[in-house]
Coordinates of N, CA, C and O in Angstrom, one line a residue:
M1 N 32.8 -2.3 7.5 CA 31.7 -1.5 6.9 C 30.4 -2.4 7.0 O 30.5 -3.6 6.7
P2 N 29.3 -1.8 7.4 CA 28.0 -2.6 7.5 C 27.5 -3.1 6.1 O 27.7 -2.4 5.1
E3 N 26.9 -4.2 6.1 CA 26.3 -4.7 4.9 C 25.1 -3.9 4.5 O 24.2 -3.6 5.3
L4 N 25.0 -3.6 3.2 CA 23.9 -2.8 2.7 C 22.8 -3.8 2.3 O 23.0 -4.7 1.5
K5 N 21.6 -3.6 2.8 CA 20.5 -4.5 2.5 C 19.4 -3.6 1.9 O 18.9 -2.7 2.5
L6 N 19.0 -3.9 0.6 CA 18.0 -3.2 0.0 C 16.7 -3.9 0.2 O 16.6 -5.1 0.1
E7 N 15.7 -3.2 0.6 CA 14.4 -3.8 0.9 C 13.3 -3.3 -0.1 O 13.5 -2.2 -0.6
D8 N 12.3 -4.0 -0.3 CA 11.2 -3.6 -1.2 C 10.0 -3.5 -0.3 O 9.2 -4.4 -0.1
P9 N 9.9 -2.3 0.4 CA 8.8 -2.2 1.4 C 7.4 -2.1 0.7 O 7.3 -1.7 -0.5
V10 N 6.4 -2.6 1.4 CA 5.0 -2.6 0.9 C 4.5 -1.2 1.2 O 4.1 -0.9 2.4
T11 N 4.5 -0.3 0.3 CA 4.0 1.1 0.6 C 2.6 1.4 0.2 O 2.0 2.3 0.7
G12 N 2.1 0.6 -0.8 CA 0.7 0.9 -1.3 C 0.6 1.9 -2.3 O -0.5 2.2 -2.8
S13 N 1.7 2.5 -2.7 CA 1.7 3.6 -3.7 C 1.1 3.2 -5.0 O 0.3 3.9 -5.6
A14 N 1.5 2.0 -5.4 CA 1.0 1.5 -6.7 C -0.5 1.1 -6.6 O -1.3 1.2 -7.5
H15 N -0.9 0.6 -5.4 CA -2.3 0.2 -5.2 C -3.2 1.4 -5.2 O -4.4 1.2 -5.6
S16 N -2.8 2.6 -4.9 CA -3.7 3.7 -5.0 C -4.1 4.0 -6.5 O -5.2 4.6 -6.7
S17 N -3.3 3.5 -7.4 CA -3.7 3.6 -8.9 C -4.4 2.3 -9.3 O -5.2 2.4 -10.2
L18 N -4.0 1.2 -8.8 CA -4.6 -0.1 -9.2 C -6.0 -0.3 -8.8 O -6.8 -0.9 -9.5
V19 N -6.3 0.2 -7.6 CA -7.7 -0.1 -7.0 C -8.8 0.5 -7.9 O -9.8 -0.2 -8.2
P20 N -8.7 1.8 -8.4 CA -9.7 2.3 -9.3 C -9.8 1.5 -10.6 O -10.9 1.3 -11.1
L21 N -8.7 1.0 -11.1 CA -8.7 0.2 -12.3 C -9.5 -1.1 -12.1 O -10.3 -1.5 -12.8
W22 N -9.2 -1.8 -11.0 CA -9.8 -3.1 -10.7 C -11.3 -2.9 -10.3 O -12.1 -3.7 -10.5
R23 N -11.6 -1.7 -9.7 CA -13.0 -1.4 -9.4 C -13.8 -1.4 -10.7 O -14.9 -1.9 -10.7
E24 N -13.3 -0.7 -11.6 CA -13.9 -0.6 -12.9 C -14.1 -1.9 -13.6 O -15.1 -2.2 -14.2
K25 N -13.0 -2.8 -13.6 CA -13.1 -4.0 -14.2 C -14.0 -5.1 -13.5 O -14.7 -5.9 -14.2
L26 N -13.9 -5.1 -12.2 CA -14.6 -6.1 -11.4 C -15.9 -5.6 -10.8 O -16.7 -6.4 -10.3
G27 N -16.1 -4.3 -10.7 CA -17.3 -3.8 -10.1 C -17.3 -3.9 -8.5 O -18.4 -3.9 -7.9
K28 N -16.1 -4.1 -8.0 CA -16.0 -4.2 -6.5 C -15.4 -2.9 -5.9 O -14.7 -2.2 -6.6
T29 N -15.6 -2.7 -4.7 CA -15.0 -1.5 -4.0 C -14.0 -1.9 -2.9 O -13.3 -1.1 -2.4
V30 N -14.0 -3.2 -2.5 CA -13.1 -3.6 -1.4 C -12.2 -4.8 -2.0 O -12.7 -5.7 -2.6
F31 N -10.9 -4.7 -1.7 CA -10.0 -5.6 -2.2 C -8.9 -6.0 -1.2 O -8.6 -5.2 -0.3
E32 N -8.4 -7.2 -1.3 CA -7.3 -7.6 -0.5 C -6.2 -7.8 -1.6 O -6.3 -8.4 -2.6
A33 N -5.0 -7.2 -1.3 CA -3.9 -7.3 -2.2 C -2.7 -7.8 -1.5 O -2.5 -7.6 -0.3
E34 N -1.8 -8.5 -2.2 CA -0.6 -9.1 -1.6 C 0.6 -8.7 -2.5 O 0.5 -8.9 -3.7
Q35 N 1.6 -8.1 -1.9 CA 2.8 -7.8 -2.6 C 3.7 -9.0 -2.6 O 4.1 -9.5 -1.5
L36 N 4.1 -9.5 -3.8 CA 4.9 -10.7 -3.8 C 6.3 -10.4 -4.0 O 7.0 -10.8 -5.0
S37 N 6.9 -9.6 -3.1 CA 8.3 -9.4 -3.1 C 9.0 -10.3 -2.1 O 8.3 -11.0 -1.4
Q38 N 10.3 -10.2 -1.9 CA 10.9 -11.0 -0.9 C 10.4 -10.7 0.5 O 10.2 -11.6 1.3
R39 N 10.2 -9.5 0.8 CA 9.6 -9.1 2.1 C 8.1 -9.4 2.2 O 7.7 -9.8 3.2
G40 N 7.4 -9.1 1.1 CA 6.0 -9.4 1.0 C 5.2 -8.5 2.0 O 5.7 -7.8 2.8
G41 N 3.9 -8.6 1.8 CA 3.0 -7.9 2.7 C 1.5 -8.0 2.1 O 1.3 -8.2 0.9
K42 N 0.6 -7.8 3.0 CA -0.8 -7.9 2.6 C -1.4 -6.5 2.9 O -1.2 -5.9 3.9
L43 N -2.2 -6.0 1.9 CA -2.9 -4.7 2.0 C -4.4 -4.9 1.9 O -4.8 -5.8 1.1
Y44 N -5.1 -4.1 2.6 CA -6.6 -4.1 2.5 C -7.0 -2.8 1.9 O -6.6 -1.7 2.5
C45 N -7.6 -2.8 0.8 CA -7.9 -1.6 0.0 C -9.4 -1.4 -0.2 O -10.1 -2.3 -0.4
E46 N -9.8 -0.1 -0.1 CA -11.2 0.2 -0.3 C -11.3 1.5 -1.2 O -10.7 2.5 -0.8
Q47 N -12.1 1.4 -2.2 CA -12.3 2.6 -3.1 C -13.5 3.3 -2.6 O -14.6 2.8 -2.5
G48 N -13.3 4.6 -2.2 CA -14.4 5.5 -1.8 C -14.7 6.4 -2.9 O -14.3 6.3 -4.1
D49 N -15.5 7.4 -2.6 CA -15.9 8.5 -3.6 C -14.8 9.5 -3.7 O -14.7 10.4 -2.9
G50 N -13.8 9.3 -4.6 CA -12.7 10.2 -4.7 C -11.5 9.9 -3.9 O -10.6 10.7 -3.8
F51 N -11.5 8.7 -3.3 CA -10.3 8.4 -2.5 C -10.1 6.8 -2.5 O -11.0 6.1 -2.8
V52 N -8.9 6.4 -2.1 CA -8.6 5.0 -1.9 C -8.1 4.9 -0.5 O -7.1 5.5 -0.1
K53 N -8.7 4.0 0.3 CA -8.2 3.8 1.7 C -7.4 2.5 1.7 O -7.9 1.5 1.2
I54 N -6.2 2.6 2.2 CA -5.3 1.4 2.3 C -4.9 1.2 3.7 O -4.5 2.1 4.4
S55 N -5.0 -0.1 4.1 CA -4.6 -0.4 5.5 C -3.9 -1.7 5.5 O -3.9 -2.5 4.5
G56 N -3.2 -2.0 6.6 CA -2.5 -3.2 6.8 C -1.5 -3.1 8.0 O -1.5 -2.1 8.6
K57 N -0.7 -4.1 8.2 CA 0.3 -4.0 9.3 C 1.4 -3.0 8.8 O 1.8 -3.0 7.6
A58 N 2.0 -2.3 9.7 CA 3.0 -1.3 9.4 C 4.1 -1.3 10.4 O 3.9 -1.6 11.6
A59 N 5.3 -0.9 10.0 CA 6.4 -0.7 10.9 C 6.7 0.8 10.9 O 7.1 1.4 9.8
L60 N 6.6 1.5 12.0 CA 6.9 3.0 12.0 C 8.4 3.2 12.0 O 9.1 2.5 12.7
Y61 N 8.8 4.0 11.0 CA 10.2 4.2 10.9 C 10.6 5.7 11.0 O 11.7 6.1 11.1
L62 N 9.6 6.6 10.9 CA 9.8 8.0 10.9 C 8.5 8.7 11.4 O 7.4 8.3 11.1
K63 N 8.7 9.7 12.2 CA 7.6 10.5 12.8 C 8.0 11.9 12.8 O 9.2 12.2 13.1
G64 N 7.2 12.8 12.3 CA 7.5 14.2 12.3 C 6.3 15.1 12.1 O 5.2 14.6 12.1
E65 N 6.5 16.4 12.1 CA 5.5 17.3 11.9 C 5.8 18.3 10.8 O 7.0 18.6 10.6
I66 N 4.8 18.7 10.0 CA 5.0 19.7 9.0 C 4.2 20.9 9.3 O 3.0 20.8 9.5
F67 N 4.8 22.1 9.3 CA 4.0 23.3 9.5 C 4.0 24.1 8.2 O 5.0 24.3 7.6
I68 N 2.8 24.5 7.8 CA 2.7 25.3 6.5 C 2.1 26.6 6.9 O 1.2 26.8 7.6

């Protein structure tokens, strides 16, 4: 049986809520964030007018289409 390995991927989902908080506290709109998990990762975040843009290195693991 293969060994099960749990990973803590850097998704940025928490950062979409944290960036507006830190914008308010620090008065900045651009941030560098680092996730300090075993896998780790660096995110570049920007607070826009009604949105948060998050970028960084990514590993594609799924691709698909949604039709509504």
